[in-house]
Coordinates of C-alpha atoms in Angstrom, one line a residue:
M1 CA -111.1 44.8 68.5
N2 CA -109.3 45.3 65.3
I3 CA -109.0 42.0 63.6
R4 CA -108.2 41.7 59.9
V5 CA -107.8 38.8 57.6
Y6 CA -104.2 38.0 56.7
R7 CA -103.2 38.8 53.2
P8 CA -99.7 38.2 51.9
G9 CA -97.7 41.2 50.8
P10 CA -96.5 41.7 47.3
V11 CA -93.5 39.8 46.1
H12 CA -90.5 42.0 45.3
L13 CA -89.0 41.8 41.8
G14 CA -85.5 40.8 43.1
M15 CA -86.6 37.6 44.8
R16 CA -87.3 34.5 42.7
Q17 CA -88.5 31.2 43.9
Q18 CA -86.9 28.1 42.4
V19 CA -89.5 26.0 40.7
S20 CA -88.9 22.3 40.5
S21 CA -89.5 20.9 37.1
R22 CA -90.1 17.4 38.3
S23 CA -91.2 16.5 41.7
D24 CA -90.2 12.8 41.6
E25 CA -86.4 13.5 41.8
L26 CA -84.7 12.3 44.9
L27 CA -81.8 14.7 44.7
P28 CA -81.7 18.1 43.1
R29 CA -79.6 18.2 39.9
R30 CA -76.9 20.3 41.4
L31 CA -76.2 17.6 44.0
H32 CA -75.7 14.7 41.6
R33 CA -72.0 15.3 41.0
P34 CA -70.9 15.8 44.7
V35 CA -73.0 12.8 45.8
A36 CA -71.4 10.7 43.0
I37 CA -67.9 11.7 44.0
V38 CA -68.6 10.9 47.6
V39 CA -70.0 7.5 46.7
V40 CA -67.0 6.7 44.4
L41 CA -64.5 7.8 47.1
G42 CA -66.3 5.7 49.7
F43 CA -66.2 2.7 47.4
V44 CA -62.5 3.2 46.7
A45 CA -61.8 3.6 50.4
A46 CA -63.7 0.4 51.2
L47 CA -61.8 -1.5 48.6
G48 CA -58.5 -0.1 49.9
A49 CA -59.4 -1.1 53.4
G50 CA -60.3 -4.6 52.2
Q51 CA -57.0 -5.0 50.4
L52 CA -55.1 -3.8 53.4
M53 CA -56.8 -6.3 55.6
Q54 CA -56.2 -9.1 53.1
W55 CA -52.6 -8.2 52.9
R56 CA -52.3 -8.1 56.7
T57 CA -54.0 -11.5 57.2
G58 CA -52.0 -13.0 54.4
S59 CA -48.8 -11.8 56.0
A60 CA -49.8 -13.1 59.4
L61 CA -50.7 -16.5 57.9
R62 CA -47.3 -16.8 56.2
V63 CA -45.5 -16.0 59.5
M64 CA -47.7 -18.5 61.4
E65 CA -46.9 -21.2 58.8
Q66 CA -43.2 -20.5 59.1
Q67 CA -43.4 -20.7 62.9
Q68 CA -45.4 -24.0 62.6
S69 CA -42.8 -25.5 60.3
R70 CA -39.9 -24.3 62.5
R71 CA -41.7 -25.9 65.5
V72 CA -42.1 -29.2 63.7
E73 CA -38.4 -29.1 62.8
L74 CA -37.4 -28.4 66.4
G75 CA -39.6 -31.2 67.6
E76 CA -38.0 -33.6 65.3
E77 CA -34.5 -32.4 66.2
N78 CA -35.4 -32.8 69.9
I79 CA -36.5 -36.4 69.4
R80 CA -33.3 -37.1 67.5
L81 CA -31.2 -35.5 70.3
L82 CA -33.0 -37.5 73.0
A83 CA -32.4 -40.7 71.1
S84 CA -28.7 -39.8 70.7
R85 CA -28.4 -39.0 74.4
A86 CA -30.1 -42.3 75.4
K87 CA -27.6 -44.2 73.1
L88 CA -24.6 -42.4 74.5
A89 CA -25.7 -42.9 78.1
S90 CA -26.4 -46.7 77.6
R91 CA -24.3 -49.1 79.6
Q92 CA -23.2 -51.1 76.5
Y93 CA -22.0 -47.9 74.7
V94 CA -20.0 -46.7 77.8
E95 CA -18.4 -50.1 78.2
A96 CA -17.4 -50.3 74.5
V97 CA -15.9 -46.8 74.5
A98 CA -14.0 -47.4 77.7
A99 CA -12.6 -50.7 76.3
V100 CA -11.4 -49.0 73.1
R101 CA -10.1 -45.7 74.5
F102 CA -8.8 -46.6 77.9
D103 CA -8.5 -50.4 77.7
L104 CA -10.9 -50.8 80.6
H105 CA -13.1 -53.8 80.9
A106 CA -15.8 -54.8 83.3
P107 CA -14.5 -57.1 86.0
G108 CA -15.4 -60.8 85.8
K109 CA -17.3 -62.7 88.4
N110 CA -14.3 -64.2 90.2
Q111 CA -11.8 -61.4 89.7
V112 CA -10.1 -59.8 92.6
H113 CA -9.8 -56.0 92.7
R114 CA -6.8 -54.4 94.2
V115 CA -6.6 -50.7 94.7
K116 CA -3.1 -49.3 94.4
M117 CA -2.2 -46.5 96.7

């Protein structure tokens, strides 16, 4: 058996190994700027998305408040119209209008009614 001990070959002059000056760095120095740009862009994007959501919810809240006030107005108008209809349909009002406009009066207790043909 031919078994030899492994010995690494010689390092060629064209190849260099990058030596780290400090081993406690989290990122290499060449990545500081791209990482900072990505972090800033992410922060700006998050702020922009927050402002967009705030604008959308504010707009929806204004529309909801307008609809609520319109609903209250319509409810009050409906109550007023129902009261007006009840007044116009009352017996006293109908008799008063008939007496003024058409000179019609409700018959008395002992009156005789004759129908002309």
